[in-house]
XYZ file of C-alpha atoms in Angstrom:
464
model
C -4.551 -55.041 81.732
C -4.725 -53.539 85.149
C -2.250 -51.143 83.731
C -1.564 -47.462 83.672
C -4.234 -46.059 81.394
C -4.379 -42.286 81.230
C -7.363 -40.834 79.422
C -6.742 -37.157 78.871
C -9.416 -34.530 78.262
C -12.143 -36.940 77.203
C -14.922 -34.501 77.991
C -13.161 -31.376 76.823
C -11.080 -32.444 73.891
C -11.912 -31.513 70.347
C -11.707 -33.720 67.307
C -8.655 -35.867 66.898
C -6.196 -35.372 64.080
C -7.664 -34.699 60.689
C -8.978 -37.672 58.769
C -8.732 -38.571 55.131
C -8.891 -35.500 52.941
C -9.954 -37.142 49.731
C -6.620 -38.431 48.459
C -6.560 -41.940 47.059
C -3.943 -44.601 46.548
C -2.738 -45.025 43.003
C -3.830 -48.650 43.050
C -6.695 -50.550 44.618
C -5.544 -53.199 47.039
C -6.611 -56.784 46.513
C -6.180 -59.037 49.497
C -7.744 -62.366 50.431
C -10.116 -62.135 53.433
C -9.317 -64.292 56.462
C -11.789 -67.002 57.440
C -12.080 -69.506 60.282
C -11.891 -73.254 59.786
C -11.802 -75.741 62.611
C -9.540 -74.374 65.321
C -7.607 -71.964 63.134
C -7.656 -69.238 60.473
C -7.227 -69.535 56.734
C -6.244 -67.179 53.926
C -7.929 -68.869 51.010
C -6.598 -72.434 51.137
C -3.509 -71.470 53.126
C -3.348 -71.562 56.909
C -2.991 -68.082 58.399
C -0.841 -67.283 61.425
C -1.076 -63.971 63.288
C 2.394 -62.401 63.207
C 1.617 -58.897 64.269
C 1.869 -55.955 66.608
C -0.330 -53.735 68.781
C -0.643 -50.271 67.233
C -2.019 -47.269 69.115
C 0.195 -44.166 68.758
C -0.151 -41.927 71.802
C -1.771 -44.720 73.810
C -4.951 -44.065 75.738
C -3.796 -40.550 76.547
C -4.180 -39.455 72.944
C -7.424 -41.356 72.324
C -6.979 -41.004 68.581
C -7.549 -43.182 65.556
C -4.310 -43.801 63.630
C -6.194 -45.360 60.722
C -8.206 -42.204 60.065
C -5.131 -40.031 59.421
C -2.808 -40.889 56.527
C -0.204 -38.515 57.966
C 0.131 -41.013 60.818
C -0.498 -44.415 59.260
C 1.465 -44.121 56.021
C 4.775 -43.575 57.788
C 4.108 -46.497 60.103
C 3.101 -48.852 57.305
C 6.633 -48.478 55.922
C 7.937 -49.716 59.274
C 5.403 -52.553 59.349
C 6.603 -53.757 55.957
C 10.208 -53.615 57.134
C 9.335 -55.649 60.235
C 7.556 -58.283 58.172
C 4.305 -58.337 60.154
C 0.924 -59.322 58.746
C -1.535 -57.973 61.362
C -1.883 -54.791 63.404
C -4.243 -54.479 66.343
C -5.846 -51.054 66.771
C -7.619 -50.373 70.063
C -9.413 -47.132 69.235
C -11.062 -46.173 65.942
C -13.321 -43.266 65.035
C -16.446 -44.678 63.391
C -17.490 -41.231 62.129
C -14.488 -40.983 59.785
C -13.254 -42.618 56.606
C -10.407 -45.128 56.794
C -10.083 -45.747 53.094
C -6.544 -44.488 52.481
C -4.959 -46.207 55.475
C -6.836 -49.482 55.037
C -5.977 -49.682 51.342
C -2.340 -48.860 52.036
C -2.246 -51.642 54.614
C -3.836 -54.016 52.125
C -1.230 -53.058 49.526
C 1.377 -54.071 52.101
C -0.390 -57.380 52.775
C -1.347 -56.333 56.303
C -4.632 -57.150 58.063
C -6.288 -55.252 60.914
C -7.779 -56.557 64.172
C -10.060 -53.932 65.688
C -11.467 -53.297 69.143
C -15.006 -51.949 68.766
C -15.013 -50.080 72.099
C -13.610 -46.768 73.255
C -13.666 -44.979 76.644
C -17.063 -43.363 76.040
C -18.750 -46.321 74.323
C -18.034 -49.566 76.173
C -19.323 -52.016 78.768
C -18.837 -50.754 82.329
C -17.502 -53.657 84.390
C -18.788 -52.172 87.668
C -22.366 -51.655 86.388
C -22.611 -53.689 83.199
C -26.385 -53.840 82.779
C -27.162 -50.160 82.088
C -24.074 -49.807 79.894
C -25.309 -52.578 77.591
C -27.785 -50.375 75.754
C -28.917 -49.311 72.288
C -26.662 -46.258 72.138
C -23.646 -48.429 72.868
C -24.625 -51.013 70.246
C -25.212 -48.290 67.656
C -21.583 -47.267 68.062
C -20.399 -50.880 67.874
C -22.468 -51.542 64.757
C -21.300 -48.297 63.119
C -17.717 -49.485 63.553
C -18.634 -52.754 61.838
C -20.263 -50.793 58.995
C -17.119 -48.767 58.449
C -14.643 -51.647 58.426
C -16.691 -54.484 56.888
C -16.065 -52.960 53.460
C -12.348 -53.751 53.656
C -11.134 -57.255 52.874
C -8.153 -56.786 55.201
C -10.351 -56.383 58.260
C -9.201 -59.550 59.984
C -11.317 -59.596 63.159
C -13.310 -57.588 65.682
C -12.731 -57.749 69.442
C -16.015 -57.493 71.339
C -14.139 -56.564 74.513
C -10.676 -56.301 75.982
C -9.879 -57.388 79.550
C -13.336 -56.567 80.872
C -13.013 -59.598 83.148
C -10.179 -58.961 85.580
C -8.664 -60.660 88.598
C -11.473 -59.544 90.933
C -14.263 -62.123 91.056
C -16.945 -59.405 90.806
C -15.685 -58.495 87.347
C -16.859 -61.866 86.013
C -20.433 -60.602 86.375
C -19.823 -58.423 83.333
C -19.157 -61.518 81.213
C -22.776 -62.048 80.061
C -22.948 -58.494 78.721
C -19.723 -58.796 76.767
C -20.842 -62.159 75.405
C -24.200 -60.613 74.467
C -22.309 -57.894 72.558
C -20.249 -60.627 70.890
C -23.492 -62.385 69.870
C -25.088 -59.146 68.658
C -22.084 -58.291 66.495
C -22.340 -61.580 64.631
C -26.089 -61.118 64.281
C -25.539 -57.658 62.828
C -22.866 -58.865 60.401
C -25.231 -61.593 59.206
C -28.291 -59.319 59.000
C -26.394 -56.703 56.978
C -25.124 -59.456 54.651
C -21.460 -58.712 55.256
C -18.853 -61.420 54.869
C -18.321 -63.511 57.993
C -15.701 -61.372 59.767
C -14.515 -63.233 62.910
C -15.689 -61.827 66.258
C -14.114 -62.776 69.588
C -12.921 -61.652 72.998
C -9.474 -60.576 74.233
C -8.952 -61.810 77.802
C -6.649 -60.446 80.488
C -3.507 -62.202 81.682
C -5.310 -63.685 84.703
C -4.679 -67.332 85.469
C -7.460 -67.884 87.992
C -10.320 -67.250 85.569
C -8.697 -67.656 82.138
C -10.107 -71.125 81.501
C -13.566 -70.228 82.818
C -13.581 -67.208 80.521
C -12.457 -69.284 77.543
C -15.116 -71.919 78.154
C -17.796 -69.286 78.696
C -17.197 -67.659 75.307
C -17.313 -71.095 73.640
C -20.437 -72.507 75.289
C -24.111 -72.281 74.425
C -25.735 -72.115 71.004
C -23.852 -71.485 67.775
C -25.297 -67.963 67.745
C -23.838 -67.302 71.205
C -20.388 -68.839 70.802
C -17.468 -66.662 69.724
C -15.620 -67.210 66.458
C -12.265 -67.226 68.271
C -10.715 -66.667 71.695
C -7.621 -64.598 72.415
C -5.780 -63.712 75.579
C -2.954 -61.429 76.651
C 0.099 -63.179 78.072
C 3.241 -61.765 79.673
C 4.680 -64.900 81.249
C 7.531 -65.477 78.750
C 10.194 -63.160 80.180
C 13.196 -63.929 77.960
C 12.907 -67.533 79.086
C 11.670 -70.617 77.230
C 8.618 -72.702 76.415
C 8.490 -74.613 79.705
C 9.827 -71.981 82.107
C 7.175 -69.560 80.897
C 4.426 -72.126 81.412
C 3.421 -72.029 77.774
C 3.583 -75.819 77.623
C 0.739 -75.919 80.166
C -1.253 -73.350 78.176
C -0.979 -75.541 75.105
C -2.158 -78.553 77.087
C -5.045 -76.627 78.648
C -6.355 -75.441 75.276
C -5.876 -78.672 73.336
C -9.312 -79.701 71.999
C -10.737 -76.273 72.884
C -12.584 -76.149 69.590
C -12.041 -72.558 68.402
C -9.129 -70.621 66.886
C -6.850 -69.199 69.604
C -4.097 -66.605 69.443
C -2.287 -64.250 71.815
C -3.847 -60.793 71.593
C -0.808 -59.335 73.384
C 2.573 -60.682 74.447
C 6.022 -59.255 75.185
C 7.255 -59.324 78.788
C 9.996 -56.721 79.345
C 11.313 -57.985 82.698
C 14.623 -59.349 81.395
C 14.803 -57.455 78.146
C 13.302 -58.906 74.981
C 14.665 -61.099 72.229
C 11.158 -62.226 71.208
C 11.882 -65.904 71.552
C 8.120 -66.299 71.838
C 7.978 -66.261 68.045
C 10.032 -69.449 67.881
C 7.465 -71.336 69.968
C 4.408 -69.783 68.329
C 5.619 -70.880 64.888
C 6.773 -74.380 65.932
C 4.535 -77.266 64.731
C 6.010 -79.476 67.448
C 5.065 -77.027 70.210
C 2.129 -74.747 69.466
C 0.653 -74.597 65.978
C -1.751 -77.483 66.551
C -3.517 -75.283 69.093
C -2.449 -71.640 68.591
C -2.454 -69.396 65.546
C 0.260 -66.899 66.468
C 0.095 -63.663 68.362
C 0.452 -59.888 68.540
C 3.543 -58.366 70.110
C 2.881 -55.441 72.439
C 3.585 -52.771 71.145
C 4.708 -50.541 68.257
C 5.090 -47.042 69.735
C 6.971 -46.239 72.909
C 4.515 -44.953 75.505
C 4.802 -44.319 79.246
C 4.593 -48.039 80.027
C 7.862 -48.728 78.182
C 6.840 -51.471 75.724
C 7.341 -49.746 72.378
C 9.900 -50.490 69.685
C 9.547 -47.165 67.814
C 9.689 -43.692 69.294
C 7.695 -40.872 67.679
C 9.185 -37.439 68.289
C 6.884 -35.083 70.161
C 4.458 -32.863 68.310
C 2.469 -29.888 69.497
C 0.447 -32.112 71.860
C -0.292 -35.766 72.607
C -2.677 -36.038 69.650
C 0.058 -35.026 67.199
C 1.624 -38.348 66.242
C 3.157 -37.199 62.950
C 6.734 -36.801 64.187
C 9.841 -38.640 63.084
C 9.834 -42.431 63.603
C 12.973 -43.535 65.463
C 13.633 -47.273 65.653
C 14.607 -48.493 69.112
C 16.894 -51.537 69.611
C 13.971 -53.941 70.042
C 12.707 -53.062 66.563
C 15.641 -54.946 65.080
C 15.198 -57.753 67.615
C 11.550 -58.305 66.662
C 12.365 -58.058 62.957
C 15.083 -60.674 63.410
C 12.759 -63.027 65.309
C 10.096 -62.821 62.607
C 12.673 -63.482 59.896
C 14.324 -66.326 61.803
C 11.046 -68.080 62.619
C 8.720 -67.821 59.605
C 5.225 -69.217 59.510
C 5.411 -72.969 58.959
C 4.301 -74.514 55.707
C 1.432 -76.972 55.600
C -1.519 -76.987 57.964
C 0.439 -76.987 61.229
C -1.527 -79.941 62.570
C -4.749 -78.011 63.149
C -8.088 -79.612 63.996
C -10.581 -79.449 61.145
C -13.657 -79.362 63.371
C -14.987 -76.933 65.919
C -16.666 -77.912 69.165
C -18.476 -76.205 72.024
C -17.375 -76.328 75.640
C -19.533 -76.837 78.707
C -20.308 -73.543 80.396
C -18.241 -73.059 83.573
C -20.051 -73.581 86.901
C -20.202 -70.842 89.493
C -17.372 -70.880 92.026
C -15.342 -68.423 94.113
C -13.565 -67.073 91.023
C -16.504 -67.229 88.590
C -19.715 -65.658 89.893
C -21.985 -66.138 86.869
C -24.813 -68.369 88.129
C -26.486 -69.317 84.858
C -25.828 -69.189 81.152
C -28.665 -66.907 80.098
C -27.582 -63.853 78.116
C -29.358 -60.507 78.256
C -31.709 -59.842 75.366
C -30.633 -57.278 72.806
C -32.134 -53.901 73.792
C -35.346 -53.316 71.878
C -34.200 -49.994 70.451
C -31.114 -51.682 68.975
C -33.020 -54.307 67.000
C -33.956 -51.813 64.296
C -30.285 -51.531 63.358
C -30.309 -55.113 62.084
C -32.742 -54.118 59.351
C -31.938 -50.451 58.799
C -28.233 -50.236 59.570
C -26.561 -48.275 62.349
C -26.180 -44.952 60.583
C -23.342 -42.522 61.253
C -21.157 -43.402 64.209
C -20.653 -41.037 67.167
C -16.865 -41.093 66.866
C -14.491 -40.793 69.802
C -15.889 -37.589 71.280
C -19.639 -38.170 71.361
C -21.814 -37.826 74.472
C -21.112 -41.416 75.524
C -23.319 -44.430 76.082
C -22.794 -45.887 79.530
C -25.822 -44.173 81.120
C -27.792 -43.520 77.956
C -30.845 -45.673 78.758
C -32.541 -48.192 76.451
C -30.792 -51.061 78.223
C -31.703 -54.720 77.866
C -35.078 -55.659 79.390
C -33.518 -58.816 80.841
C -30.725 -59.269 83.336
C -28.449 -62.181 84.097
C -27.970 -64.484 87.024
C -25.430 -63.921 89.762
C -25.633 -62.151 93.073
C -24.599 -58.555 92.810
C -24.775 -58.732 89.045
C -25.518 -55.104 88.386
C -29.026 -55.800 87.188
C -30.269 -52.206 87.235
C -33.341 -50.850 85.475
C -31.343 -49.709 82.488
C -32.559 -46.128 82.580
C -29.604 -43.775 82.434
C -29.447 -41.145 85.144
C -26.699 -39.128 83.481
C -25.566 -37.868 86.865
C -22.073 -36.465 87.326
C -21.074 -39.208 89.719
C -22.360 -41.897 87.391
C -20.511 -40.399 84.457
C -17.202 -40.361 86.271
C -17.646 -43.894 87.536
C -18.544 -45.035 84.037
C -15.466 -43.433 82.531
C -13.257 -44.929 85.193
C -14.661 -48.419 84.603
C -14.769 -48.316 80.809
C -13.382 -51.798 80.693
C -14.303 -52.558 77.119
C -11.461 -50.270 76.119
C -7.989 -50.653 77.545
C -4.525 -50.173 76.159
C -1.220 -50.835 77.817
C 0.225 -54.230 78.495
C 0.174 -56.601 81.444
C -2.530 -56.506 84.060
C -0.574 -55.497 87.141
C 0.864 -52.197 86.000
C -0.917 -49.629 88.128
C -4.057 -47.555 88.573
C -6.481 -46.258 85.995
C -6.109 -42.469 85.893
C -8.578 -40.061 84.346
C -7.229 -36.552 83.788
C -8.148 -33.348 82.056
C -11.938 -33.664 82.307
C -13.887 -30.485 81.687
C -15.773 -30.997 84.938
C -14.304 -32.610 88.044
C -16.802 -35.243 89.063
C -17.127 -36.834 92.476
C -16.117 -40.426 92.079
C -18.542 -42.863 93.670
C -19.346 -46.569 93.371
C -17.128 -49.572 93.141
C -13.848 -49.178 91.360
C -13.229 -52.283 89.302
C -9.659 -51.630 88.301
């Protein structure tokens, strides 16, 4: 998403809305965990289709965790049940807080959660990826896994979101995101958690989409993702062929991993959500795709929401009245009209690896070697990550303890890995915090950083 992302008062803001205060649901939720099988997902012995929505009240401006505050999530869960969705995607979570009440309420409603493990202060920097792939960053990632692995309705973790963009230089960050992807699975296995799927959410960029997909599904089993997802805004109240979705089915046939749309919902011609009809059609898509997530639930500045939350005292107050907009009914109708198909949908029962993409003008990664996990992060595999830094910690992008190895590719941001912590570096890091992004299609405007406690001098390449 090269979209309008406004991060307000990251350096100066206090804690986000209050978390769980000790209240408990009257019943414990029981829900079947989602697993991968062949090129799709399963809920027990039943094929599972993603029929969901992106959920980040306040957008990037608020930088809050809706699952840590029952005053926010419980009202929205009522709307989710009315819509008939089964998955919400949350882009920003606070790994220092409890999510028990919200996660159990979602489970009671039969709703799963797909989580991004990054946030603006703890993420891979696409302009200088090597130093940002460090032990402090991985501690935050692992702490998020610790918090959410306990819930059976944690559907999946996204190791990154749109880190690779339409500029060729951004592909040089791919090895560091894939290394994070690898490390997350290693941590889940080492801590003896259930096998929660880990994968990448790619941008709506046609010129490197297939290279990115192949890259995250090549190499050893330890290196390959559990699934691949991408954001797509090409269906603009059109149809299967006009949108080019027929080509995207053809391109991903025999890909070998589960695939779904991590965002969809073009607003160009208004929205009737005809995408759902294709996504749920065994004759069109279910052999290859496993559904998708409509973007998005709350109305933000980018204009994609289907529910408006009345203003509170500031952007972090998302407890106001929920007002359904016309597209709420349209999405509800589409989900009801086009239910998940019965049977297996024609899925492939086996997985397979792809050949790694060769270097070319659009893909600058020269070899397939991944950076080694930073030495200081390896202790977490045995001892656990400990308490997470939350959304307002000191940040990780120049924290040091980076990987001792770099990756191939000219201009690949190899760096020594020692964090300078300089003002200019901090600003550049915040501006290029590509592991975290919220807001819809790629070509929607500049990345804006406002309300910082100190005005830094911006230097270095701007990757957005």
